[in-house]
Amino acid sequence: MKRGLLWLALCLLLSGVAFWMARDSAIRAIVQGWRAEARFLYGIWRAPEISWPETIRLAMPDGPRLATDVYRPAGAAASLPTLLVRLPYGKRRFGEVHRLIHSFVPRGYVVVVQDMRGRWASEGVFAPWPNAEPDGVATLDWIVAQDWSDGRVGTIGCSALGESQIALARARHPAHRAMVPMGAGGGLGTAEGLHGAFGFHTGGIPALAAALGWFAHSGGKTPDRMAPVPVDHATALRTLPLRDLVANVRPDPTDFEAMLDNFEDRDWHRANGYAANDDSFAAPALFVDSWFDGSVANSFALSRVVGRDAPAHLLVAPGTHCDFGGAFARGRIGDLPVTGPELDFLSVQASFLDHHLREGRAPELPPYRVYVLREDRWLDSATWPPAGTVAEVLYLSGADLTATAGDASDRSFTSDPTDPVPSLGGAFCCTGNPDLKPGPVDQRPIEGRGDLLTFTSAPLERPMRITGQVVARLQVSTDVPDTDLVLRLTDVAPDDQSLTIQDGALRLRYRNGFDAPDLMEPGRTYPVRIALQDIAWQVPAGHRVRLHVAGSSYPHLSRNLNGGHRPQDETVPHPARVTLHMGGEDAASVTIPVLPE
């Protein structure tokens, strides 16, 4: 205890003296880290119900030692259930860890926090997430051998802290009794054919801004490479070839290039810890996500995959990545007001964990509890989409969405990689770019562009409650061997405000599957299916729904240079002339899942 207090005092002194000396951004980042760690430990010292952390260098079977802190209730003598939190962001620097310790140790849990292999105070080489299962299993084995453990362990955390739980759960360790992965859709691999590893791709298109933001900030693979690097986003995002995006801003190795090169490889997804269809799970799961997280559709898929073997629940809030209460606090998400009741997420998590780790009363928790935007209420359902949901089909005809297919006709646009359609809102995370704001944002500034087609319905006679995935079925031809389609459904108010409901995209070489790339024959027409991310949204009576069809959304998604080569290696942009064929047989349509009043 005395040594801990001396260390805390030293941290405070050094950070206070050094901060004014910091001129270089890297030094400044180090000093800011010291200050964060000092504040973190000061918070522990100020909490009499939490013991000072015991720090262990836990050896893995292959040698590297992982820095591990144990937080116990002060004065606890009996063996207790444990919550394990593993992370790449610094075990004494990351705000979510502070929240979890202060929330669950006073509730009678031991909380064990561990820097992942190769990160911060842990030895080895980092990668997301090939070591999450073996290192997690070794840590579980160690926990259950301690005299303070009752043999029952849960896992909890958001984003990387959640994705690694899913990798660990594949091991079906008998002590792993429950998991709470939040904002963790990136834990999905090839399950349901989605190739969702790390949330790195949308429809086979790299999530450009998110990839740059995360790997520039957190991509270091060894403990001497933890400092984030400064990024000029406007310049860096234009980098060609794409594979140089991260290397141009941080010269040390990262896993960015591996994510690009192995997207199609099913075996790579499995070897790196991402969930596949034939994985089996034993730990009950409480998934938590937000409608405008970049991989919320993957969270629905994970709830189904895990739910085949174990109880699984999914809560979806109206917010953004790992920010489940922010929309309620601000009263809005993007340009959309949020006025409904906030869910007590901590209480739900605690009751779920108490039930599975302490034999507490089963929580009244359905398989799905989602917030319906615009209607501003929570919807409980045993299935997703909810029972009673019907498919409403609207056909693309001229510039309209109609109830019946019209005569055969075409509409075309030119997708120019040198002048991509700007991203306005939507579902994404982790960009580090303050100019990119997720959520439902008014799309009128881009709706007049010649490279974005719109199709709009008549005003609705009654409210349309959308619950599930909107799916477009199109007939497409182009004059290049590969290009992208980006779709967006919007809610158009009587004053013409056009708010994003949800979006989706597809790199057309993947129209037959992400493990079956197939270039297009220029001039030939191909059927294309594009699913938007899941959503629950009520479009009011008198509003219209509108479909966007474009070839880009930059910088949310990387540009397709349309040359038909490996996209990460291309440097020469080619404009693509894209034609939608409507009406007649196999008429282009959009299917909207609607839950009637």
Coordinates of C-alpha atoms in Angstrom, one line a residue:
M1 CA 0.0 0.0 0.0
K2 CA 2.8 2.4 0.9
R3 CA 4.6 1.7 -2.3
G4 CA 1.4 2.3 -4.2
L5 CA 0.9 5.7 -2.5
L6 CA 4.5 6.7 -3.2
W7 CA 4.1 5.7 -6.9
L8 CA 0.9 7.7 -7.1
A9 CA 2.6 10.8 -5.6
L10 CA 5.6 10.4 -8.0
C11 CA 3.2 10.2 -11.0
L12 CA 1.4 13.3 -9.9
L13 CA 4.7 15.2 -9.4
L14 CA 6.2 14.1 -12.7
S15 CA 3.1 14.7 -14.7
G16 CA 2.7 18.2 -13.3
V17 CA 6.3 19.2 -13.8
A18 CA 6.7 17.6 -17.2
F19 CA 3.4 18.8 -18.8
W20 CA 4.6 22.4 -19.3
M21 CA 7.9 21.0 -20.7
A22 CA 6.2 19.0 -23.4
R23 CA 6.8 20.5 -26.9
D24 CA 6.8 17.3 -29.0
S25 CA 3.4 15.7 -29.6
A26 CA 4.8 12.3 -28.7
I27 CA 6.2 13.6 -25.4
R28 CA 2.9 15.3 -24.7
A29 CA 1.0 12.1 -25.3
I30 CA 3.3 10.3 -22.8
V31 CA 2.8 13.0 -20.2
Q32 CA -1.0 13.0 -20.7
G33 CA -0.9 9.2 -20.1
W34 CA 0.9 9.7 -16.8
R35 CA -1.7 12.2 -15.8
A36 CA -4.5 9.8 -16.7
E37 CA -2.9 7.0 -14.7
A38 CA -2.4 9.3 -11.7
R39 CA -6.1 10.4 -11.8
F40 CA -7.1 6.7 -12.2
L41 CA -5.1 5.6 -9.1
Y42 CA -6.2 8.7 -7.1
G43 CA -9.8 7.6 -7.7
I44 CA -9.0 4.1 -6.4
W45 CA -7.3 5.6 -3.3
R46 CA -10.3 7.8 -2.7
A47 CA -12.7 4.8 -2.7
P48 CA -12.5 3.1 0.7
E49 CA -14.6 0.1 -0.4
I50 CA -12.0 -0.9 -3.0
S51 CA -8.6 -2.4 -2.1
W52 CA -5.4 -1.1 -3.6
P53 CA -4.7 -3.1 -6.7
E54 CA -2.4 -6.2 -6.5
T55 CA -0.3 -6.3 -9.6
I56 CA 0.9 -9.6 -11.1
R57 CA 3.0 -10.4 -14.1
L58 CA 1.0 -13.4 -15.3
A59 CA 3.1 -15.7 -17.5
M60 CA 1.4 -17.2 -20.5
P61 CA 2.2 -20.8 -21.5
D62 CA 4.5 -19.6 -24.4
G63 CA 6.4 -17.2 -22.2
P64 CA 5.2 -13.5 -22.4
R65 CA 4.1 -12.0 -19.1
L66 CA 0.8 -10.0 -19.0
A67 CA 0.4 -7.1 -16.6
T68 CA -2.6 -7.9 -14.5
D69 CA -4.3 -5.9 -11.7
V70 CA -6.6 -7.4 -9.1
Y71 CA -9.2 -5.1 -7.4
R72 CA -11.0 -6.7 -4.4
P73 CA -13.7 -5.4 -2.1
A74 CA -11.9 -3.9 0.9
G75 CA -11.7 -6.4 3.8
A76 CA -13.3 -9.2 1.8
A77 CA -12.4 -12.6 3.3
A78 CA -14.7 -15.0 1.4
S79 CA -14.2 -16.2 -2.1
L80 CA -16.1 -14.1 -4.6
P81 CA -17.1 -14.2 -8.3
T82 CA -14.7 -12.3 -10.7
L83 CA -15.2 -10.0 -13.6
L84 CA -12.3 -10.2 -16.1
V85 CA -11.6 -7.1 -18.3
R86 CA -8.9 -7.5 -21.0
L87 CA -8.0 -4.5 -23.1
P88 CA -5.4 -2.9 -25.5
Y89 CA -5.8 0.7 -24.2
G90 CA -3.9 0.7 -20.9
K91 CA -5.4 -0.9 -17.8
R92 CA -4.9 2.3 -15.7
R93 CA -5.6 4.8 -18.4
F94 CA -8.9 3.8 -20.0
G95 CA -12.0 5.4 -18.6
E96 CA -14.3 2.4 -19.0
V97 CA -12.1 0.4 -16.7
H98 CA -12.4 3.0 -14.0
R99 CA -16.2 2.8 -14.4
L100 CA -16.3 -1.0 -14.2
I101 CA -14.1 -1.1 -11.1
H102 CA -16.1 1.5 -9.2
S103 CA -19.4 -0.1 -10.3
F104 CA -18.8 -3.8 -9.6
V105 CA -16.2 -4.0 -6.8
P106 CA -18.6 -2.4 -4.3
R107 CA -21.2 -4.9 -5.5
G108 CA -19.1 -7.8 -4.2
Y109 CA -17.1 -8.7 -7.3
V110 CA -13.3 -9.1 -7.7
V111 CA -12.4 -7.2 -10.9
V112 CA -9.3 -8.4 -12.8
V113 CA -7.9 -6.0 -15.4
Q114 CA -5.2 -7.1 -17.9
D115 CA -3.2 -5.4 -20.6
M116 CA -3.4 -7.5 -23.7
R117 CA -0.3 -9.2 -25.0
G118 CA 2.1 -6.6 -26.6
R119 CA 0.2 -3.6 -25.2
W120 CA 1.4 -1.2 -22.5
A121 CA 2.9 -3.1 -19.5
S122 CA 2.4 -6.6 -21.1
E123 CA 5.1 -8.4 -23.0
G124 CA 4.9 -10.0 -26.4
V125 CA 3.5 -8.8 -29.8
F126 CA -0.1 -7.5 -30.2
A127 CA -2.6 -8.4 -32.9
P128 CA -6.4 -8.4 -32.9
W129 CA -7.3 -11.1 -31.8
P130 CA -5.3 -14.4 -32.3
N131 CA -4.2 -14.5 -28.7
A132 CA -7.5 -13.5 -27.1
E133 CA -8.6 -17.1 -26.7
P134 CA -5.3 -18.8 -25.5
D135 CA -4.3 -15.8 -23.2
G136 CA -7.9 -15.5 -21.9
V137 CA -8.0 -19.2 -21.1
A138 CA -4.6 -19.1 -19.3
T139 CA -5.9 -16.1 -17.3
L140 CA -9.2 -17.9 -16.4
D141 CA -7.1 -20.9 -15.2
W142 CA -5.1 -18.6 -13.0
I143 CA -8.1 -16.8 -11.6
V144 CA -10.0 -20.0 -10.5
A145 CA -6.8 -21.2 -8.7
Q146 CA -6.7 -18.1 -6.4
D147 CA -8.1 -18.3 -2.9
W148 CA -10.2 -15.1 -3.5
S149 CA -12.0 -16.8 -6.4
D150 CA -15.2 -18.9 -6.1
G151 CA -14.6 -20.4 -9.6
R152 CA -17.1 -18.2 -11.4
V153 CA -15.9 -15.6 -13.9
G154 CA -17.8 -13.2 -16.1
T155 CA -16.3 -10.9 -18.8
I156 CA -17.4 -7.4 -19.6
G157 CA -16.3 -4.4 -21.7
C158 CA -16.9 -2.4 -24.9
S159 CA -15.4 -2.4 -28.4
A160 CA -12.0 -4.2 -28.3
L161 CA -12.9 -5.2 -24.7
G162 CA -16.0 -6.9 -26.1
E163 CA -14.7 -8.4 -29.3
S164 CA -12.0 -10.3 -27.3
Q165 CA -14.7 -11.8 -25.1
I166 CA -16.3 -13.4 -28.1
A167 CA -13.0 -14.9 -29.1
L168 CA -12.5 -16.3 -25.6
A169 CA -16.0 -17.6 -25.3
R170 CA -15.3 -20.0 -28.3
A171 CA -13.1 -22.0 -25.8
R172 CA -16.2 -22.8 -23.7
H173 CA -14.1 -22.6 -20.5
P174 CA -16.1 -24.0 -17.6
A175 CA -15.4 -21.0 -15.4
H176 CA -16.6 -18.5 -18.0
R177 CA -20.2 -18.2 -16.8
A178 CA -21.4 -15.0 -18.5
M179 CA -20.2 -12.3 -20.9
V180 CA -21.3 -8.7 -21.6
P181 CA -19.8 -7.7 -25.0
M182 CA -20.7 -4.1 -25.8
G183 CA -20.2 -2.4 -29.2
A184 CA -18.6 -5.7 -30.2
G185 CA -20.0 -6.4 -33.6
G186 CA -16.4 -6.6 -34.9
G187 CA -16.1 -9.9 -33.1
L188 CA -18.0 -11.5 -35.9
G189 CA -16.0 -13.3 -38.5
T190 CA -17.4 -15.4 -41.4
A191 CA -20.6 -16.3 -39.5
E192 CA -23.7 -15.7 -41.7
G193 CA -21.4 -15.0 -44.5
L194 CA -20.6 -11.5 -43.3
H195 CA -16.8 -11.4 -43.0
G196 CA -17.1 -8.8 -40.2
A197 CA -13.7 -9.0 -38.5
F198 CA -12.9 -5.9 -36.4
G199 CA -15.7 -4.0 -38.1
F200 CA -13.1 -3.2 -40.7
H201 CA -15.3 -3.6 -43.8
T202 CA -18.8 -2.6 -44.8
G203 CA -20.0 -4.7 -47.7
G204 CA -16.4 -5.5 -48.6
I205 CA -15.4 -1.9 -48.5
P206 CA -12.7 -0.8 -46.0
A207 CA -14.0 1.6 -43.4
L208 CA -11.4 4.2 -44.3
A209 CA -11.8 6.9 -41.6
A210 CA -12.3 4.4 -38.8
A211 CA -9.3 2.3 -39.9
L212 CA -7.0 5.4 -40.0
G213 CA -8.3 6.6 -36.7
W214 CA -7.9 3.4 -34.8
F215 CA -4.6 2.2 -36.2
A216 CA -2.9 5.6 -36.0
H217 CA -4.0 5.9 -32.3
S218 CA -3.9 2.3 -31.1
G219 CA -2.2 0.1 -33.7
G220 CA 1.2 -0.3 -32.0
K221 CA 2.2 -4.0 -31.7
T222 CA 4.8 -3.8 -28.9
P223 CA 4.9 -1.9 -25.6
D224 CA 7.5 0.6 -26.9
R225 CA 5.0 1.8 -29.5
M226 CA 2.0 2.8 -27.5
A227 CA 1.9 6.6 -28.1
P228 CA -0.7 7.7 -30.7
V229 CA 0.6 9.7 -33.6
P230 CA -0.7 13.1 -34.9
V231 CA -2.7 12.8 -38.1
D232 CA -3.6 15.4 -40.7
H233 CA -6.8 13.6 -41.7
A234 CA -7.6 15.6 -44.8
T235 CA -4.2 14.7 -46.3
A236 CA -3.9 11.2 -45.0
L237 CA -7.3 9.9 -46.1
R238 CA -6.3 10.6 -49.7
T239 CA -3.3 8.3 -49.5
L240 CA -2.8 6.0 -52.5
P241 CA -2.2 3.1 -52.6
L242 CA -4.6 2.4 -49.8
R243 CA -2.2 0.0 -48.1
D244 CA 0.1 2.9 -47.3
L245 CA -2.6 4.8 -45.4
V246 CA -1.4 3.9 -41.9
A247 CA 2.3 3.4 -42.7
N248 CA 2.5 7.0 -43.9
V249 CA 1.6 8.3 -40.5
R250 CA 3.2 5.8 -38.2
P251 CA 6.2 3.8 -39.5
D252 CA 6.1 1.0 -36.9
P253 CA 4.2 -2.1 -37.9
T254 CA 0.4 -2.4 -37.4
D255 CA -2.2 -5.0 -38.5
F256 CA -3.8 -2.6 -41.0
E257 CA -2.3 -4.3 -44.0
A258 CA -3.2 -7.7 -42.8
M259 CA -6.9 -6.6 -42.4
L260 CA -6.8 -5.5 -46.1
D261 CA -5.0 -8.5 -47.5
N262 CA -7.0 -11.3 -45.7
F263 CA -10.6 -10.0 -45.9
E264 CA -11.6 -12.8 -48.3
D265 CA -9.8 -15.6 -46.4
R266 CA -12.2 -17.6 -44.2
D267 CA -9.3 -19.4 -42.5
W268 CA -7.6 -16.1 -41.5
H269 CA -10.8 -15.0 -39.8
R270 CA -11.0 -18.2 -37.7
A271 CA -7.2 -18.1 -36.8
N272 CA -7.6 -14.6 -35.5
G273 CA -10.4 -15.3 -33.2
Y274 CA -13.5 -14.1 -35.1
A275 CA -16.8 -16.0 -34.8
A276 CA -17.7 -18.5 -37.5
N277 CA -20.9 -20.5 -38.1
D278 CA -19.6 -23.7 -36.7
D279 CA -18.3 -22.1 -33.4
S280 CA -20.0 -23.2 -30.2
F281 CA -20.6 -21.1 -27.1
A282 CA -21.5 -21.9 -23.5
A283 CA -21.4 -18.6 -21.7
P284 CA -24.7 -16.7 -21.7
A285 CA -24.4 -13.3 -23.4
L286 CA -25.8 -9.8 -22.9
F287 CA -24.9 -7.9 -26.1
V288 CA -25.2 -4.1 -26.0
D289 CA -24.9 -1.9 -29.0
S290 CA -26.2 1.4 -30.6
W291 CA -28.0 2.0 -33.9
F292 CA -25.2 4.2 -35.2
D293 CA -22.3 2.0 -34.4
G294 CA -20.6 0.8 -37.5
S295 CA -21.2 -2.9 -37.0
V296 CA -24.6 -3.1 -35.3
A297 CA -25.8 -5.6 -37.9
N298 CA -23.0 -7.9 -36.8
S299 CA -24.2 -7.7 -33.2
F300 CA -27.6 -9.0 -34.4
A301 CA -25.8 -11.8 -36.2
L302 CA -23.7 -12.6 -33.1
S303 CA -26.8 -12.7 -30.9
R304 CA -28.2 -15.4 -33.3
V305 CA -24.9 -17.4 -33.5
V306 CA -24.4 -17.4 -29.7
G307 CA -28.1 -17.9 -29.1
R308 CA -28.1 -21.3 -30.8
D309 CA -26.1 -22.7 -27.8
A310 CA -26.6 -20.3 -24.8
P311 CA -29.0 -17.7 -23.6
A312 CA -28.4 -14.5 -25.6
H313 CA -29.9 -11.0 -25.2
L314 CA -29.3 -7.8 -27.2
L315 CA -30.0 -4.2 -26.1
V316 CA -29.7 -1.5 -28.8
A317 CA -29.6 2.1 -27.8
P318 CA -30.1 5.2 -29.9
G319 CA -26.5 6.3 -29.7
T320 CA -23.1 5.7 -31.2
H321 CA -20.1 3.4 -30.5
C322 CA -19.9 2.6 -26.8
D323 CA -22.0 5.7 -26.0
F324 CA -25.3 4.2 -24.8
G325 CA -26.6 7.0 -22.7
G326 CA -25.2 10.0 -24.6
A327 CA -28.2 10.5 -26.9
F328 CA -30.5 10.7 -23.8
A329 CA -28.2 13.2 -22.0
R330 CA -28.0 15.4 -25.1
G331 CA -31.6 14.9 -26.1
R332 CA -30.6 14.0 -29.7
I333 CA -28.5 11.8 -31.9
G334 CA -27.2 13.6 -35.0
D335 CA -30.1 15.9 -36.1
L336 CA -32.8 13.7 -34.6
P337 CA -34.3 14.5 -31.2
V338 CA -34.3 11.6 -28.6
T339 CA -37.1 12.1 -26.0
G340 CA -37.8 8.7 -24.7
P341 CA -36.9 7.1 -21.3
E342 CA -33.3 6.2 -20.8
L343 CA -32.6 2.5 -19.9
D344 CA -30.5 1.9 -16.8
F345 CA -27.8 0.0 -18.6
L346 CA -25.6 -0.6 -15.5
S347 CA -28.6 -2.0 -13.6
V348 CA -29.4 -4.4 -16.5
Q349 CA -25.8 -5.5 -16.7
A350 CA -25.5 -6.0 -13.0
S351 CA -28.8 -8.1 -12.7
F352 CA -27.7 -10.2 -15.7
L353 CA -24.3 -10.9 -14.1
D354 CA -25.7 -11.5 -10.6
H355 CA -28.1 -14.1 -12.0
H356 CA -25.3 -16.1 -13.8
L357 CA -22.5 -15.5 -11.3
R358 CA -24.2 -15.3 -7.9
E359 CA -27.4 -17.2 -8.5
G360 CA -29.5 -14.0 -8.3
R361 CA -33.0 -13.7 -9.5
A362 CA -33.3 -14.0 -13.3
P363 CA -33.7 -10.5 -14.9
E364 CA -36.8 -9.6 -16.8
L365 CA -34.9 -9.4 -20.0
P366 CA -36.2 -10.4 -23.5
P367 CA -33.9 -11.7 -26.2
Y368 CA -34.2 -8.2 -27.9
R369 CA -34.8 -4.8 -26.4
V370 CA -34.3 -2.0 -28.9
Y371 CA -35.0 1.7 -29.0
V372 CA -37.4 2.8 -31.7
L373 CA -36.2 6.1 -33.1
R374 CA -38.8 8.8 -33.8
E375 CA -41.4 6.8 -31.8
D376 CA -39.1 7.2 -28.8
R377 CA -39.9 4.1 -26.9
W378 CA -38.3 0.7 -26.1
L379 CA -39.5 -2.4 -27.9
D380 CA -39.2 -5.9 -26.4
S381 CA -39.2 -8.9 -28.7
A382 CA -38.5 -12.6 -28.6
T383 CA -37.3 -12.6 -32.2
W384 CA -35.6 -10.2 -34.6
P385 CA -37.3 -8.9 -36.7
P386 CA -40.2 -9.0 -34.2
A387 CA -43.2 -11.3 -34.8
G388 CA -45.8 -9.6 -37.0
T389 CA -43.2 -7.8 -39.1
V390 CA -44.3 -7.7 -42.7
A391 CA -42.3 -7.1 -45.9
E392 CA -43.4 -4.0 -47.7
V393 CA -41.9 -3.8 -51.2
L394 CA -41.4 -0.5 -53.1
Y395 CA -40.2 -0.4 -56.7
L396 CA -37.7 2.0 -58.2
S397 CA -39.5 3.8 -61.0
G398 CA -38.2 7.0 -62.5
A399 CA -37.3 9.1 -59.5
D400 CA -40.0 7.5 -57.4
L401 CA -40.6 4.5 -55.0
T402 CA -43.9 3.0 -55.9
A403 CA -46.1 0.1 -54.8
T404 CA -46.1 -1.4 -58.3
A405 CA -43.3 -2.0 -60.8
G406 CA -43.3 0.4 -63.8
D407 CA -42.2 -0.1 -67.4
A408 CA -38.6 -0.8 -68.2
S409 CA -36.4 2.2 -67.8
D410 CA -32.8 3.2 -66.8
R411 CA -31.1 5.8 -64.7
S412 CA -27.3 6.3 -64.7
F413 CA -24.6 8.2 -62.9
T414 CA -20.9 8.6 -63.0
S415 CA -18.9 7.6 -59.9
D416 CA -15.6 9.5 -60.0
P417 CA -13.0 8.5 -57.3
T418 CA -11.4 12.0 -57.6
D419 CA -14.7 13.6 -56.5
P420 CA -16.5 11.1 -54.2
V421 CA -19.8 11.8 -52.5
P422 CA -19.1 13.2 -49.0
S423 CA -20.1 11.3 -45.9
L424 CA -22.8 13.0 -43.9
G425 CA -23.5 11.1 -40.7
G426 CA -24.3 7.4 -40.7
A427 CA -23.1 4.5 -38.6
F428 CA -19.3 4.4 -37.9
C429 CA -16.9 4.8 -35.0
C430 CA -13.3 5.5 -33.9
T431 CA -12.3 8.0 -36.6
G432 CA -10.4 10.4 -34.4
N433 CA -11.7 13.1 -36.9
P434 CA -13.9 15.8 -35.3
D435 CA -15.3 16.7 -38.7
L436 CA -17.0 13.3 -39.0
K437 CA -20.1 13.1 -36.9
P438 CA -22.1 9.8 -36.8
G439 CA -25.9 9.5 -36.6
P440 CA -29.0 10.6 -38.6
V441 CA -27.9 13.8 -40.3
D442 CA -29.8 15.9 -42.8
Q443 CA -28.7 14.7 -46.3
R444 CA -30.0 17.7 -48.3
P445 CA -26.5 19.1 -48.9
I446 CA -25.6 16.1 -51.1
E447 CA -28.9 15.2 -52.6
G448 CA -28.5 17.6 -55.6
R449 CA -25.3 15.9 -56.8
G450 CA -25.3 14.3 -60.2
D451 CA -23.6 11.2 -58.9
L452 CA -26.3 10.4 -56.3
L453 CA -29.6 9.1 -57.5
T454 CA -32.7 9.5 -55.3
F455 CA -36.0 7.6 -55.3
T456 CA -38.8 9.0 -53.2
S457 CA -42.2 7.6 -52.1
A458 CA -45.5 9.5 -51.8
P459 CA -46.3 10.9 -48.4
L460 CA -47.2 8.0 -46.0
E461 CA -50.9 7.7 -45.1
R462 CA -50.0 6.1 -41.8
P463 CA -46.8 5.7 -39.7
M464 CA -44.3 3.2 -41.0
R465 CA -42.4 1.4 -38.1
I466 CA -39.3 -0.1 -39.7
T467 CA -37.9 -3.1 -37.7
G468 CA -35.0 -5.0 -39.2
Q469 CA -32.9 -4.8 -42.3
V470 CA -34.0 -2.9 -45.4
V471 CA -32.9 -4.9 -48.5
A472 CA -32.5 -3.5 -52.0
R473 CA -32.5 -5.8 -55.0
L474 CA -31.1 -4.0 -58.1
Q475 CA -30.2 -4.8 -61.7
V476 CA -26.9 -3.0 -62.4
S477 CA -24.5 -2.6 -65.3
T478 CA -21.3 -0.6 -65.4
D479 CA -18.4 0.1 -67.8
V480 CA -15.7 -1.0 -65.4
P481 CA -14.8 -4.4 -63.9
D482 CA -15.5 -3.4 -60.3
T483 CA -17.1 -0.5 -58.5
D484 CA -19.1 0.2 -55.3
L485 CA -22.7 1.0 -54.5
V486 CA -23.7 2.9 -51.4
L487 CA -27.3 2.9 -50.4
R488 CA -29.1 5.0 -47.8
L489 CA -32.7 5.2 -46.7
T490 CA -33.9 8.5 -45.4
D491 CA -36.9 9.9 -43.6
V492 CA -38.1 13.0 -45.6
A493 CA -40.2 15.5 -43.6
P494 CA -42.8 17.9 -45.1
D495 CA -40.1 20.7 -44.9
D496 CA -37.8 18.4 -47.0
Q497 CA -35.4 17.6 -44.2
S498 CA -33.9 14.2 -45.2
L499 CA -32.6 12.3 -42.2
T500 CA -30.6 9.1 -42.6
I501 CA -32.5 6.1 -41.3
Q502 CA -29.7 3.6 -42.1
D503 CA -27.2 2.8 -44.8
G504 CA -25.4 -0.1 -46.4
A505 CA -22.9 -0.7 -49.2
L506 CA -21.4 -3.4 -51.4
R507 CA -18.2 -3.7 -53.5
L508 CA -19.7 -5.3 -56.5
R509 CA -17.0 -7.9 -57.0
Y510 CA -18.5 -9.5 -53.8
R511 CA -22.0 -9.7 -55.1
N512 CA -21.7 -13.6 -54.9
G513 CA -20.1 -13.6 -51.5
F514 CA -17.2 -12.1 -49.7
D515 CA -15.1 -15.3 -50.2
A516 CA -16.0 -15.4 -53.9
P517 CA -14.8 -12.2 -55.6
D518 CA -15.9 -12.0 -59.3
L519 CA -15.2 -9.1 -61.5
M520 CA -17.9 -7.7 -63.8
E521 CA -18.0 -7.8 -67.5
P522 CA -18.5 -4.2 -68.7
G523 CA -21.9 -3.6 -70.2
R524 CA -23.5 -6.8 -68.7
T525 CA -26.4 -6.5 -66.3
Y526 CA -26.1 -8.2 -62.9
P527 CA -28.5 -8.8 -60.1
V528 CA -27.3 -7.2 -56.9
R529 CA -28.6 -7.6 -53.3
I530 CA -27.6 -5.0 -50.7
A531 CA -28.7 -5.1 -47.1
L532 CA -28.7 -2.0 -45.0
Q533 CA -27.8 -2.2 -41.3
D534 CA -30.6 -3.2 -38.9
I535 CA -32.7 -0.4 -37.5
A536 CA -35.9 0.4 -35.6
W537 CA -37.3 3.7 -36.8
Q538 CA -40.9 5.0 -37.1
V539 CA -41.5 7.2 -40.1
P540 CA -44.4 9.5 -39.2
A541 CA -47.5 9.8 -41.4
G542 CA -47.1 12.6 -43.9
H543 CA -43.4 11.9 -44.3
R544 CA -41.8 10.2 -47.3
V545 CA -39.1 7.6 -47.5
R546 CA -36.2 8.1 -49.9
L547 CA -33.6 5.8 -51.2
H548 CA -30.1 7.0 -52.2
V549 CA -28.0 5.1 -54.7
A550 CA -24.4 6.4 -55.1
G551 CA -20.9 5.0 -55.7
S552 CA -19.1 6.3 -52.7
S553 CA -19.4 7.8 -49.2
Y554 CA -16.0 9.4 -48.4
P555 CA -14.2 9.3 -46.1
H556 CA -16.4 6.9 -44.2
L557 CA -15.6 4.3 -46.8
S558 CA -12.5 3.9 -49.0
R559 CA -12.8 4.9 -52.6
N560 CA -12.9 2.2 -55.3
L561 CA -10.6 3.3 -58.0
N562 CA -12.6 1.0 -60.3
G563 CA -9.7 -0.6 -62.1
G564 CA -10.6 -4.2 -61.1
H565 CA -7.2 -4.9 -59.5
R566 CA -6.5 -5.4 -55.7
P567 CA -8.1 -2.2 -54.3
Q568 CA -5.4 -1.8 -51.7
D569 CA -2.7 -1.6 -54.4
E570 CA -4.4 0.6 -57.0
T571 CA -3.2 4.1 -57.6
V572 CA -4.9 5.2 -60.9
P573 CA -8.5 6.3 -60.6
H574 CA -11.1 5.5 -63.3
P575 CA -14.6 7.0 -63.4
A576 CA -17.3 4.4 -63.5
R577 CA -20.6 4.8 -65.4
V578 CA -23.2 2.9 -63.4
T579 CA -26.7 2.2 -64.8
L580 CA -29.7 1.0 -62.8
H581 CA -32.2 -1.0 -64.8
M582 CA -35.7 -0.6 -63.5
G583 CA -39.2 -2.0 -64.2
G584 CA -40.1 -5.1 -66.3
E585 CA -39.0 -8.5 -65.2
D586 CA -36.9 -8.6 -62.0
A587 CA -37.8 -5.0 -61.3
A588 CA -35.5 -3.1 -59.0
S589 CA -37.0 -2.9 -55.5
V590 CA -36.4 -2.1 -51.9
T591 CA -38.0 -4.3 -49.2
I592 CA -38.8 -2.6 -45.9
P593 CA -39.6 -4.7 -42.8
V594 CA -42.6 -3.0 -41.2
L595 CA -44.1 -3.8 -37.8
P596 CA -47.7 -2.5 -38.0
E597 CA -49.3 -0.4 -35.3

